[in-house]
PDB file of C-alpha atoms and ligand atoms in Angstrom:
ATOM      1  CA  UNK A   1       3.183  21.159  27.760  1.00  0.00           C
ATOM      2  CA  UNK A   2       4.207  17.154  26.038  1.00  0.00           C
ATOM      3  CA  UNK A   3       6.530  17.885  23.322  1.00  0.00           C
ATOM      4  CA  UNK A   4       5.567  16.333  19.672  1.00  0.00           C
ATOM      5  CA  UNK A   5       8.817  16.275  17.941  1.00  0.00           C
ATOM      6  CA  UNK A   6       8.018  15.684  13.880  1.00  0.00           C
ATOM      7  CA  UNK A   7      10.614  14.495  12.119  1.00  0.00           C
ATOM      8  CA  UNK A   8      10.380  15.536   8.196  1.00  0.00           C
ATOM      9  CA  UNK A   9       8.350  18.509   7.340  1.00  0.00           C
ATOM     10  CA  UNK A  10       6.190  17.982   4.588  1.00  0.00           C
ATOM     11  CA  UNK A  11       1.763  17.809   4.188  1.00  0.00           C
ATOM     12  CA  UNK A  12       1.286  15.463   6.634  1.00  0.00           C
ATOM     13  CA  UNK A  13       2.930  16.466   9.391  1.00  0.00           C
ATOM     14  CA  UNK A  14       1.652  20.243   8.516  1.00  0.00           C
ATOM     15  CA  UNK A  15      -1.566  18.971   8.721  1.00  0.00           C
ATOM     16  CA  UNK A  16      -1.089  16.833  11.744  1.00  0.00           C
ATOM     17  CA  UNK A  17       0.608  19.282  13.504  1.00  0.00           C
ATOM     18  CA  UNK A  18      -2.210  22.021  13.304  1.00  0.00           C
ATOM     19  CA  UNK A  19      -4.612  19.543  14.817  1.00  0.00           C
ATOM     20  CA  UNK A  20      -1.784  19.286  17.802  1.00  0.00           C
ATOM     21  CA  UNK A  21      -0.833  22.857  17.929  1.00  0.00           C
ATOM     22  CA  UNK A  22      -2.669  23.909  20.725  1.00  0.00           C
ATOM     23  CA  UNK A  23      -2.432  21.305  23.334  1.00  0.00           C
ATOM     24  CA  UNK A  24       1.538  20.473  22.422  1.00  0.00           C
ATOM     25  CA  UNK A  25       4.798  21.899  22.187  1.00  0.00           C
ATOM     26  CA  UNK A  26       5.507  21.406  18.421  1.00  0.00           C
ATOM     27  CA  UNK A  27       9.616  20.505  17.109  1.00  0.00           C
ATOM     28  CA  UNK A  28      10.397  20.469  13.717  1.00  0.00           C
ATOM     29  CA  UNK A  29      13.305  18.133  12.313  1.00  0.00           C
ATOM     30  CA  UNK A  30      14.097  18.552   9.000  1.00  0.00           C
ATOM     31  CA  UNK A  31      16.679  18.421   6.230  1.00  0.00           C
ATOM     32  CA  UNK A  32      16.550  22.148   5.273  1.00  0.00           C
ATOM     33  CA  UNK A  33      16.260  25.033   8.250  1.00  0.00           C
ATOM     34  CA  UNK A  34      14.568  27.079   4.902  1.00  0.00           C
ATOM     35  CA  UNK A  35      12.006  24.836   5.099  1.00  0.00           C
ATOM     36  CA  UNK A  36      11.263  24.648   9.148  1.00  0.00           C
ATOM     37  CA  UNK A  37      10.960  28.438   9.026  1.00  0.00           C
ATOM     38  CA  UNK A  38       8.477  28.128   6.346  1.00  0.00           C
ATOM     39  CA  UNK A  39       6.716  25.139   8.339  1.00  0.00           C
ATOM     40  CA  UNK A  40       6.831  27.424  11.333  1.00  0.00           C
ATOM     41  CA  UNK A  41       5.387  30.633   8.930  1.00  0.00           C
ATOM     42  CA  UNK A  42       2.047  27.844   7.797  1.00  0.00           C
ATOM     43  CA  UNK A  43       1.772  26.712  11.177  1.00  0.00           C
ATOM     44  CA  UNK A  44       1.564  30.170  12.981  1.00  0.00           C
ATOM     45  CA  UNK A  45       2.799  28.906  15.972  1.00  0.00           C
ATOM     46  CA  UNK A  46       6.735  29.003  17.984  1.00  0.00           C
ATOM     47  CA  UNK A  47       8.081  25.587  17.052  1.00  0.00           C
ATOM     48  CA  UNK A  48      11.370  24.084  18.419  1.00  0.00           C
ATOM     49  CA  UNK A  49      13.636  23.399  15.392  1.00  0.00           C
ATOM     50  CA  UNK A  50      16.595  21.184  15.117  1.00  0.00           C
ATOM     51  CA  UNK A  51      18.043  19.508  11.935  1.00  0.00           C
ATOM     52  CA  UNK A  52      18.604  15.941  11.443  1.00  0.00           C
ATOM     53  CA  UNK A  53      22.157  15.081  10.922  1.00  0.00           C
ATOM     54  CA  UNK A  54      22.838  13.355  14.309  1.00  0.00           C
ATOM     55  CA  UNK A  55      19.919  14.652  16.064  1.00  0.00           C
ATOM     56  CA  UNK A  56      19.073  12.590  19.135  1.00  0.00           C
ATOM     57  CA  UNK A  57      15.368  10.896  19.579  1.00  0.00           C
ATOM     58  CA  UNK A  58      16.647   9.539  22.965  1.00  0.00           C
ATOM     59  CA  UNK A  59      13.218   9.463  25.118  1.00  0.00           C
ATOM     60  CA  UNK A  60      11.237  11.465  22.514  1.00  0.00           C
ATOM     61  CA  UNK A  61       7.446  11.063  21.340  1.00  0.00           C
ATOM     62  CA  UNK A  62       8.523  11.008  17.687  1.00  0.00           C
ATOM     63  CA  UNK A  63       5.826  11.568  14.551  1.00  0.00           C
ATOM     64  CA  UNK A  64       7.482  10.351  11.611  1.00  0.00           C
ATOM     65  CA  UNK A  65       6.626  12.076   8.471  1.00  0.00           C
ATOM     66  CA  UNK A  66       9.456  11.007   5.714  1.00  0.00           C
ATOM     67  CA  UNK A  67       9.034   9.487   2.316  1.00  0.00           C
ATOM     68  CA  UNK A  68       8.592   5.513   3.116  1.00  0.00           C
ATOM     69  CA  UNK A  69      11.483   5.174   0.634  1.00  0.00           C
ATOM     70  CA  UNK A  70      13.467   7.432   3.445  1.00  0.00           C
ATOM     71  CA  UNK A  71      13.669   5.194   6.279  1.00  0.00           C
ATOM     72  CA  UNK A  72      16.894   3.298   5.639  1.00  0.00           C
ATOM     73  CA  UNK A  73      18.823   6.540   5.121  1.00  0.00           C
ATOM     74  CA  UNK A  74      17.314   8.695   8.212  1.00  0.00           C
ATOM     75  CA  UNK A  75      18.390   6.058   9.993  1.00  0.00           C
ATOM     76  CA  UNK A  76      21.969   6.398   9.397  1.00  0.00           C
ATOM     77  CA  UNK A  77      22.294  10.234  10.607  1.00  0.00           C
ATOM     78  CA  UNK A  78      19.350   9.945  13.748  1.00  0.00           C
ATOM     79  CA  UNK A  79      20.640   8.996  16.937  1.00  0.00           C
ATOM     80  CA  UNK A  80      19.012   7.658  20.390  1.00  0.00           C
ATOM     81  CA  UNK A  81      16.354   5.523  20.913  1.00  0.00           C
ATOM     82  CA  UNK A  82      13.001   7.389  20.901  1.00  0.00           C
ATOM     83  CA  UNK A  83      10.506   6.548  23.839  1.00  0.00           C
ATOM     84  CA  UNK A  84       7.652   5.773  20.781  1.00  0.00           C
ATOM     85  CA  UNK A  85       7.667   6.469  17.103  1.00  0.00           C
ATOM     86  CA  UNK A  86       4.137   7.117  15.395  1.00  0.00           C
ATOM     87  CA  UNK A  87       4.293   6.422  11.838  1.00  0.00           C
ATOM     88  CA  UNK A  88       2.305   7.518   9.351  1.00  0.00           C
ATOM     89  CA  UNK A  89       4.872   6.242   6.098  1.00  0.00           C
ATOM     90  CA  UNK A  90       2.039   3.969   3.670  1.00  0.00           C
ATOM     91  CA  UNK A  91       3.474   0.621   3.508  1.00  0.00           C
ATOM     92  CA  UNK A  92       6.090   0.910   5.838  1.00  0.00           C
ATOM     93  CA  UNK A  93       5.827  -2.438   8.669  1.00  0.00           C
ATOM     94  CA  UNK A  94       6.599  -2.382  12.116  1.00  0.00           C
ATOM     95  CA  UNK A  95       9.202  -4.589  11.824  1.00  0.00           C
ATOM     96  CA  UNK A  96      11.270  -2.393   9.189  1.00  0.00           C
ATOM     97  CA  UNK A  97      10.553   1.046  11.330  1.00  0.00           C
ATOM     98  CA  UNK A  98      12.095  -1.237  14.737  1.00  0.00           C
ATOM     99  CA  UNK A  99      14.876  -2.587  12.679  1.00  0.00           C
ATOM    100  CA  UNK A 100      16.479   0.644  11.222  1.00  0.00           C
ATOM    101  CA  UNK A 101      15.032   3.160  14.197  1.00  0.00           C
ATOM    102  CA  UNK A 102      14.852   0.972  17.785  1.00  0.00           C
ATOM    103  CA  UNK A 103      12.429   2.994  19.052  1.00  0.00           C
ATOM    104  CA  UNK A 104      11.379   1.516  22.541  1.00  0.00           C
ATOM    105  CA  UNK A 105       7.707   1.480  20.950  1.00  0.00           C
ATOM    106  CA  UNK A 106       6.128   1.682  17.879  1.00  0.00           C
ATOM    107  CA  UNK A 107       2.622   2.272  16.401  1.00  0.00           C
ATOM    108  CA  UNK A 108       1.862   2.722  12.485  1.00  0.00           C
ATOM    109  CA  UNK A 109      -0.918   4.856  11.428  1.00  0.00           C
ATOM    110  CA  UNK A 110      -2.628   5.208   7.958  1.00  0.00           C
ATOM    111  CA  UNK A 111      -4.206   8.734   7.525  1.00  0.00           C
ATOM    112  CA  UNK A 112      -5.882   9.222   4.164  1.00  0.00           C
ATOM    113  CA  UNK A 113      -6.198  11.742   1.818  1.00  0.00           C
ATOM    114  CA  UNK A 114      -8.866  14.138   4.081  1.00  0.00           C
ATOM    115  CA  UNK A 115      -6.038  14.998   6.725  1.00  0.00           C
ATOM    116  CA  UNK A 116      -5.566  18.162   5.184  1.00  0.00           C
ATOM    117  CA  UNK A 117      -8.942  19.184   6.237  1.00  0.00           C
ATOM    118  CA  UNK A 118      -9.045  17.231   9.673  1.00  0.00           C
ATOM    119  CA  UNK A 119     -11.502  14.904   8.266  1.00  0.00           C
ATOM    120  CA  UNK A 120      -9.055  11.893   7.612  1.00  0.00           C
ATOM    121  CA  UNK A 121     -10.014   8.386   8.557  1.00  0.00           C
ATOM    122  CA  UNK A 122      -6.739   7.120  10.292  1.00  0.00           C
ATOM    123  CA  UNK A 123      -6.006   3.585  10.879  1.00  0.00           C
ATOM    124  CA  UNK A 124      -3.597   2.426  13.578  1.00  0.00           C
ATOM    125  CA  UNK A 125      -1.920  -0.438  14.807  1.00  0.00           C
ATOM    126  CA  UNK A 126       1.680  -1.617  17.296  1.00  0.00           C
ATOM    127  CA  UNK A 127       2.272  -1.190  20.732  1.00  0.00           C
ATOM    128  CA  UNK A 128      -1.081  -1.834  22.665  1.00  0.00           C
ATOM    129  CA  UNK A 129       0.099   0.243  25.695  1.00  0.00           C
ATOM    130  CA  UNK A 130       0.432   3.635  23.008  1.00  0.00           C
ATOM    131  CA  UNK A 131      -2.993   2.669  21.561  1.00  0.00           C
ATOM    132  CA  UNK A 132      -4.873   5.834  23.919  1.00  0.00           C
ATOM    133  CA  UNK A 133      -2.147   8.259  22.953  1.00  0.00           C
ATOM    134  CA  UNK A 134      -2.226   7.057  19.387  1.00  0.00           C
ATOM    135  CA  UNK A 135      -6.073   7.620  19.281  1.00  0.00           C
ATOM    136  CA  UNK A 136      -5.356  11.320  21.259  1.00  0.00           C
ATOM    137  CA  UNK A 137      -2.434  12.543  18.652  1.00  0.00           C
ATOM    138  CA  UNK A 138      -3.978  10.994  15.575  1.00  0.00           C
ATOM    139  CA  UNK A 139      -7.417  12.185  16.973  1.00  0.00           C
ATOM    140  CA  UNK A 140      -5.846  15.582  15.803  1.00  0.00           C
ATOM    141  CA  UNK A 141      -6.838  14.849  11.833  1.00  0.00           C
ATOM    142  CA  UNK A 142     -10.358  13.052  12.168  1.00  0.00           C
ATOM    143  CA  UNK A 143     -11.546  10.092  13.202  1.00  0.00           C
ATOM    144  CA  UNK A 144      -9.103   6.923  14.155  1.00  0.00           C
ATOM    145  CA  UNK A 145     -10.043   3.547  14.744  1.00  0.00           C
ATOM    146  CA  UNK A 146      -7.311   0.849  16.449  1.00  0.00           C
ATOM    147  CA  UNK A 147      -6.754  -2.561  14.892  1.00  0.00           C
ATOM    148  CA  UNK A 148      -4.950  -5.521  15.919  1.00  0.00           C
ATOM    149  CA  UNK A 149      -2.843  -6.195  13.372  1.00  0.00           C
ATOM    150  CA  UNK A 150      -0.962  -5.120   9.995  1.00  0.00           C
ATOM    151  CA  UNK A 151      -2.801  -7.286   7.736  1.00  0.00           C
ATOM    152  CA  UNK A 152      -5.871  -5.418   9.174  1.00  0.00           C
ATOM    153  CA  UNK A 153      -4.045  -1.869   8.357  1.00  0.00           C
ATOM    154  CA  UNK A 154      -2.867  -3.145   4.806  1.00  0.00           C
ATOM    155  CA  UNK A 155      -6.932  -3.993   3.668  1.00  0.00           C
ATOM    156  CA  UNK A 156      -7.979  -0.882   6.150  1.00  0.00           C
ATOM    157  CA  UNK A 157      -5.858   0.454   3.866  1.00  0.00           C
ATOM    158  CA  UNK A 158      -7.183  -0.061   0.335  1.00  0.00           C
ATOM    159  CA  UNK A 159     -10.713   0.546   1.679  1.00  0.00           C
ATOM    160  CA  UNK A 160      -9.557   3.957   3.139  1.00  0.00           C
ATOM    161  CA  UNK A 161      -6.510   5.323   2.284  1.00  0.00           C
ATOM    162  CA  UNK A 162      -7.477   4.523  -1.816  1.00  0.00           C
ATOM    163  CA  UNK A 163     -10.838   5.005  -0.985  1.00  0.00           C
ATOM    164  CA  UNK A 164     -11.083   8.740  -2.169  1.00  0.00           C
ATOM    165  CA  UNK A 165     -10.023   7.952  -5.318  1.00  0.00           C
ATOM    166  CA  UNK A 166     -12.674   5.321  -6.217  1.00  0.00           C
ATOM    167  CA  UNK A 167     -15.173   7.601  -4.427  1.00  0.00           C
ATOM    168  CA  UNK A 168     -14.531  10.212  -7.038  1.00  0.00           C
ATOM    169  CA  UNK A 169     -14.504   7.777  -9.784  1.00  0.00           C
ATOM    170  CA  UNK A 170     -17.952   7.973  -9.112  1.00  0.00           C
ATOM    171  CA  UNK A 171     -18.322  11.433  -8.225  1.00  0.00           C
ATOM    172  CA  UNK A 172     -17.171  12.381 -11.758  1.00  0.00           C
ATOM    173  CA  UNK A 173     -19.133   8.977 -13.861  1.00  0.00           C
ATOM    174  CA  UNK A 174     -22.463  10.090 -12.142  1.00  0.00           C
ATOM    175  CA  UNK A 175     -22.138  13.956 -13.101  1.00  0.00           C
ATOM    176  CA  UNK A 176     -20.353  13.092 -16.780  1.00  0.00           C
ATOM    177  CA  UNK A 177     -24.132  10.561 -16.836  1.00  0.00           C
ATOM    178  CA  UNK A 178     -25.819  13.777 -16.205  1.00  0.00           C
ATOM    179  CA  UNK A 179     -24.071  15.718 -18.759  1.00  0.00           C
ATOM    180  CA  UNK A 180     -24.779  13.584 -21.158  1.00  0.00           C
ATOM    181  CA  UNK A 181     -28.507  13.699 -20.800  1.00  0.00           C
ATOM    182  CA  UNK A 182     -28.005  17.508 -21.123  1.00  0.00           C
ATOM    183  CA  UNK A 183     -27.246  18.979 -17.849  1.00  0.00           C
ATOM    184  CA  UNK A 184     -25.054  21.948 -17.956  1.00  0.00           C
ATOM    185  CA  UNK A 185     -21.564  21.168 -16.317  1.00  0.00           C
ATOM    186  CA  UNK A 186     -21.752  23.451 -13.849  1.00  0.00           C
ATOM    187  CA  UNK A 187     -25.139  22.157 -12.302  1.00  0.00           C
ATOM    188  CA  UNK A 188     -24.462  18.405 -12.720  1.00  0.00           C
ATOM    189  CA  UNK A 189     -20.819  19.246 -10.527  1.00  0.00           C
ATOM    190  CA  UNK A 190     -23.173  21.528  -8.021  1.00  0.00           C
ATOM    191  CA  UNK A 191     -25.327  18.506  -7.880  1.00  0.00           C
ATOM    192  CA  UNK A 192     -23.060  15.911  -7.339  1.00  0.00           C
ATOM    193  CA  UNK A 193     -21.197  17.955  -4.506  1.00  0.00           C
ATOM    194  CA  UNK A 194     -24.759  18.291  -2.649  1.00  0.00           C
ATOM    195  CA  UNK A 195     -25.518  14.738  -3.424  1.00  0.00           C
ATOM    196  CA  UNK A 196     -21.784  13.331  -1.579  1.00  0.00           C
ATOM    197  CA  UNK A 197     -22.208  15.733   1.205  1.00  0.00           C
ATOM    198  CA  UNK A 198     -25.981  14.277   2.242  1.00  0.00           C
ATOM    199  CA  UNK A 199     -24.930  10.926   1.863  1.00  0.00           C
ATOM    200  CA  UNK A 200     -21.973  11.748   4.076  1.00  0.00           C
ATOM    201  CA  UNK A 201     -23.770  12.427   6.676  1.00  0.00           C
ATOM    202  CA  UNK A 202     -26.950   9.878   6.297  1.00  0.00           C
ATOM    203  CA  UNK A 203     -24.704   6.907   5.746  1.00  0.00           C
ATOM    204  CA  UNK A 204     -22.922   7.664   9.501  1.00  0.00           C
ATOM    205  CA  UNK A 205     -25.769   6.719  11.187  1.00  0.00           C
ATOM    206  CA  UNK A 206     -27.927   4.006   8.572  1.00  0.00           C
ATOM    207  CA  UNK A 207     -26.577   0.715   6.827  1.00  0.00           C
ATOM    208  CA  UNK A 208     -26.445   1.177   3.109  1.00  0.00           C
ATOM    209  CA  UNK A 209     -28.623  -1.439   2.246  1.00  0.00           C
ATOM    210  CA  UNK A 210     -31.534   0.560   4.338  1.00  0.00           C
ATOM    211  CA  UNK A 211     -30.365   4.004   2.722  1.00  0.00           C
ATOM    212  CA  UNK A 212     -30.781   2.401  -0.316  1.00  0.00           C
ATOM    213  CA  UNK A 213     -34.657   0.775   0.539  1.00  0.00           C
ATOM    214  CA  UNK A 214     -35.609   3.975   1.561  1.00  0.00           C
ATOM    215  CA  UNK A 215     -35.456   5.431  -2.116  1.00  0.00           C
ATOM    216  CA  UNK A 216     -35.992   2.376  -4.525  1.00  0.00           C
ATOM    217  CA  UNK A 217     -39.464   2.608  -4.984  1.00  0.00           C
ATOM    218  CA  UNK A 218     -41.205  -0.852  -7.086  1.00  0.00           C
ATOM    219  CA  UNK A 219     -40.683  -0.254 -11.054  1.00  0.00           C
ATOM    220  CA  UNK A 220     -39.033   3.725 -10.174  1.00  0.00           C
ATOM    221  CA  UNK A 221     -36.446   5.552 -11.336  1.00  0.00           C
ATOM    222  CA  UNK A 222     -34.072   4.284  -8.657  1.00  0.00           C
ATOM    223  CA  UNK A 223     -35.003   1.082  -9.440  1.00  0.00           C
ATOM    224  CA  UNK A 224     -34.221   1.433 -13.144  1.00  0.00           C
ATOM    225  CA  UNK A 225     -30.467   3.262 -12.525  1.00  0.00           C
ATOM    226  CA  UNK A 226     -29.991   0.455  -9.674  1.00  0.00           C
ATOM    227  CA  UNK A 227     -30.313  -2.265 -12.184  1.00  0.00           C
ATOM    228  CA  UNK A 228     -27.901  -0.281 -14.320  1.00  0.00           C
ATOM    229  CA  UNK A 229     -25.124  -0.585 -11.736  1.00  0.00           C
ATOM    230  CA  UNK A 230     -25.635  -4.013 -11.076  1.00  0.00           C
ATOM    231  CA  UNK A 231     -26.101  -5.224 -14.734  1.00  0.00           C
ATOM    232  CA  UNK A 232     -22.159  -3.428 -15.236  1.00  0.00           C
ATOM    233  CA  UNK A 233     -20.943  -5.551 -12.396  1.00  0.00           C
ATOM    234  CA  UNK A 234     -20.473  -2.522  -9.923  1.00  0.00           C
ATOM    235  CA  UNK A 235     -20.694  -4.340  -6.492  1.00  0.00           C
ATOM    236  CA  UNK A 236     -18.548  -6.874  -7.902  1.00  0.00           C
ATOM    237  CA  UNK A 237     -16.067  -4.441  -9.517  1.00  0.00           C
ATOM    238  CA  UNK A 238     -15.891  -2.528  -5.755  1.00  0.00           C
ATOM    239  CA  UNK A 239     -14.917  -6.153  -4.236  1.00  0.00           C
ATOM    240  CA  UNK A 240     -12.001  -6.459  -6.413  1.00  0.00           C
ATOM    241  CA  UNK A 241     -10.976  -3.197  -6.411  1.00  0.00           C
ATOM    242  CA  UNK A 242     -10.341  -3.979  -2.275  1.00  0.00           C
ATOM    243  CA  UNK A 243      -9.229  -7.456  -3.280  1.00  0.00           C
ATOM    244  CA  UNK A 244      -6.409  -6.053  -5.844  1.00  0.00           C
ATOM    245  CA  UNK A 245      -5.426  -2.722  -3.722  1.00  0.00           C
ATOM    246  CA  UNK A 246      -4.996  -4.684  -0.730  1.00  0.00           C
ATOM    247  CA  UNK A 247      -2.530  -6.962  -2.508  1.00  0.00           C
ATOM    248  CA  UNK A 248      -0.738  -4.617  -3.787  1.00  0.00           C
ATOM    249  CA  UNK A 249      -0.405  -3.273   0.077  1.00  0.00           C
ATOM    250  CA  UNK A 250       1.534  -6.454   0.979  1.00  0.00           C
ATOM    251  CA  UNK A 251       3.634  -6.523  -2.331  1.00  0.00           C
ATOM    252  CA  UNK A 252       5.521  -3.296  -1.516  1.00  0.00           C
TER     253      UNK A 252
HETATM  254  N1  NAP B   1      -0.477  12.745   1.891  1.00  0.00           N
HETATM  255  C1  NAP B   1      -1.329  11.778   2.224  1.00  0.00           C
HETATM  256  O1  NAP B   1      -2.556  11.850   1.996  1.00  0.00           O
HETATM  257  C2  NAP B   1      -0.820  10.557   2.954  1.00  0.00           C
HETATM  258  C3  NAP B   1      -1.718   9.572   3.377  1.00  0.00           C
HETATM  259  C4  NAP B   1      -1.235   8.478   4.088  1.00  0.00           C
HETATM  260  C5  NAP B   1       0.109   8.383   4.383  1.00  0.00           C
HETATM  261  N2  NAP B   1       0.969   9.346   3.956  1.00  0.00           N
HETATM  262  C6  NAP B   1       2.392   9.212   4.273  1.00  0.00           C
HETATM  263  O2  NAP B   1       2.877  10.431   4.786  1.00  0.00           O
HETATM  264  C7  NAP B   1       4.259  10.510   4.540  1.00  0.00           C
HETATM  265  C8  NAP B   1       4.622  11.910   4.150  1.00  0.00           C
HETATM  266  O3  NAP B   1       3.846  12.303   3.042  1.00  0.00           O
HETATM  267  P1  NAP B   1       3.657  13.836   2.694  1.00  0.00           P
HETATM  268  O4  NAP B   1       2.444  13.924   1.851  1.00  0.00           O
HETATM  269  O5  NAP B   1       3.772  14.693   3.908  1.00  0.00           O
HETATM  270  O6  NAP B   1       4.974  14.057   1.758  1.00  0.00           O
HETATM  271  P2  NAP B   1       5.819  15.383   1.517  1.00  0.00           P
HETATM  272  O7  NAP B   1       4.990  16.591   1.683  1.00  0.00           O
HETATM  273  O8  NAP B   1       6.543  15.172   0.237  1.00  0.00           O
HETATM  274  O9  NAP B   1       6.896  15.367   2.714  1.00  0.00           O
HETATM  275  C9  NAP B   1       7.933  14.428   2.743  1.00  0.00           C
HETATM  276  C10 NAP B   1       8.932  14.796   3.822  1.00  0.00           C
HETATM  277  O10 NAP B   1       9.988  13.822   3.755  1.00  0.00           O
HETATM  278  C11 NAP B   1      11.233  14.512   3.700  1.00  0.00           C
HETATM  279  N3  NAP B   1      12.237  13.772   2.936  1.00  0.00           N
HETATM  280  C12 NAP B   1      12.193  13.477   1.624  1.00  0.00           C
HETATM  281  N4  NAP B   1      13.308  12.796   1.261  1.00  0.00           N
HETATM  282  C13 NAP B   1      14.057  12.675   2.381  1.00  0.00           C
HETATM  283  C14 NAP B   1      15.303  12.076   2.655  1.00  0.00           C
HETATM  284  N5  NAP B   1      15.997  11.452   1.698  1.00  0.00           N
HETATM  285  N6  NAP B   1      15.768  12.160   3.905  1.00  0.00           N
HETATM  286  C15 NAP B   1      15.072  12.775   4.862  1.00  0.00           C
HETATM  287  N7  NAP B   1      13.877  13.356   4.682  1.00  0.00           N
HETATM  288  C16 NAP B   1      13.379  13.298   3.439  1.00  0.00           C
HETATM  289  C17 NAP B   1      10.920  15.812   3.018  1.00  0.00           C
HETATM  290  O11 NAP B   1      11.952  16.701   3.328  1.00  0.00           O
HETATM  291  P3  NAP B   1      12.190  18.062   2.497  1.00  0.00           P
HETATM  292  O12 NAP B   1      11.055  18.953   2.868  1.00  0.00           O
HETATM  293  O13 NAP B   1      13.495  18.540   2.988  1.00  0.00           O
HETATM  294  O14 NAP B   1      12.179  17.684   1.058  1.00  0.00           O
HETATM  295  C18 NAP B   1       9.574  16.165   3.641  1.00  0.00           C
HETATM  296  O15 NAP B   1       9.759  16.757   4.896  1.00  0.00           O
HETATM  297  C19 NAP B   1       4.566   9.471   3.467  1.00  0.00           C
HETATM  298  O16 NAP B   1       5.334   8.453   4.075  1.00  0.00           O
HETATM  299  C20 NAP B   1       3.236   8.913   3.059  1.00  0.00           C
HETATM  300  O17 NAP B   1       3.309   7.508   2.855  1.00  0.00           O
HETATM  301  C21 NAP B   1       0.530  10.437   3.254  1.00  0.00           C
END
């Protein structure tokens, strides 16, 4: 069995490393042997455990799972050069995780928020010649999809990795509209959970614009709200919001 050997120990490489669990040997390298053993505990599974003052990455498929912030000081107490690194640190370029770690190869990877229920939508990009095994390990949290560069990953980015967040924006406008025209809480939440989890599943398969066809019936109710949205500048708001995230992506 390939050995995956994470290196920090927090959520995402919990959640990564269930996806793996089964088809790979699973190490642990971490600051605190406390906090392997309660890795190991979540994960259910014998893991290899080390610590990371001078451990050695020599010829190791490495999963790095720090704090972006980390990478300067991890780099002063690894050792060896690692046969490929997988990244998943936000922000973090190629170029920085070669410089400090001289991996032989490197790929970064954007998972989003959904990892922690397998349903993440991962971005990746680096070595070409890692891009199957980068689909495989990645595969592990949802769905991945390879692109050619990191200016690609940085507006991949702010469409999914922020994405949630402007998703639930609104998730919560739509049910608070509901509320207000006196639907109880409860229902207008129940509602809007049904209502995401559909559309889910319709828009995998249909373009929006059809999706939306399909229900705007001339001088309706859908027709009425739709004007609504448009008249407060939503599609435009949407644009900028991957226009101003995606900038920010490059600043940091
Ligand atoms: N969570 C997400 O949805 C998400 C999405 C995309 C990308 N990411 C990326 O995933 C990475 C990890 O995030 P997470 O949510 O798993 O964070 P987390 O749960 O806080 O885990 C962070 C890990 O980094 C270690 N660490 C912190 N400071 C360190 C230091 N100075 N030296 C060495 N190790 C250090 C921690 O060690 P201790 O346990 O010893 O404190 C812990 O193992 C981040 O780079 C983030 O950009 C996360």
């Amino acid at each position: 069995m390939k050995t995956i050997t994470f290196i920090g120990n927090g959520n995402m490489a919990l959640s990564i490393a269930q996806g793996l669990k089964d088809s790979y040997k699973i190490e642990v390298v971490g600051r605190s042997m406390d906090k392997i053993n309660a890795f190991e505990e979540k994960l259910d599974v014998k893991i290899d455990k080390a610590l990371m003052d001078n451990y050695n990455m020599a010829d190791k498929t490495v999963m790095l799972c720090v704090k972006p912030a980390n990478v300067e000081e991890i780099a002063t107490i690894l050792t060896g050069k690692a046969k490929v690194i997988y990244s998943v640190l936000a922000g973090t370029s190629l170029a920085k995780l070669k410089e400090n770690l001289n991996p032989h190869a490197v790929v970064r990877t954007m998972p989003n928020l959904a990892a922690s229920i397998q349903k993440s939508m991962t971005t990746l990009t680096g070595d070409i010649e890692y891009k199957e095994e980068a689909q495989k390990l990645l595969g592990a949290i949802g769905e991945t999809r390879w692109l050619s560069s990191e200016k690609e990953i940085d507006i991949a980015t702010a469409l999914a990795g922020s994405g949630p967040a402007y998703l639930a924006l609104i998730a919560e406008s739509l049910a608070d509209g509901a509320v207000k025209q006196g639907l109880k809480r409860d229902d207008a939440m129940a509602i809007m959970r049904g209502l995401f989890g559909g559309f889910g599943e319709l828009i995998q398969n249909i373009h929006p614009a059809l999706l939306k066809d399909g229900v705007m019936s001339p001088g309706g109710t859908t027709a009425a709200g739709y004007g609504a949205l448009e008249d407060g500048n939503v599609r435009a708001s949407c644009m900028n919001a991957i226009d101003k995230a995606y900038t920010k992506a490059t600043q940091l």
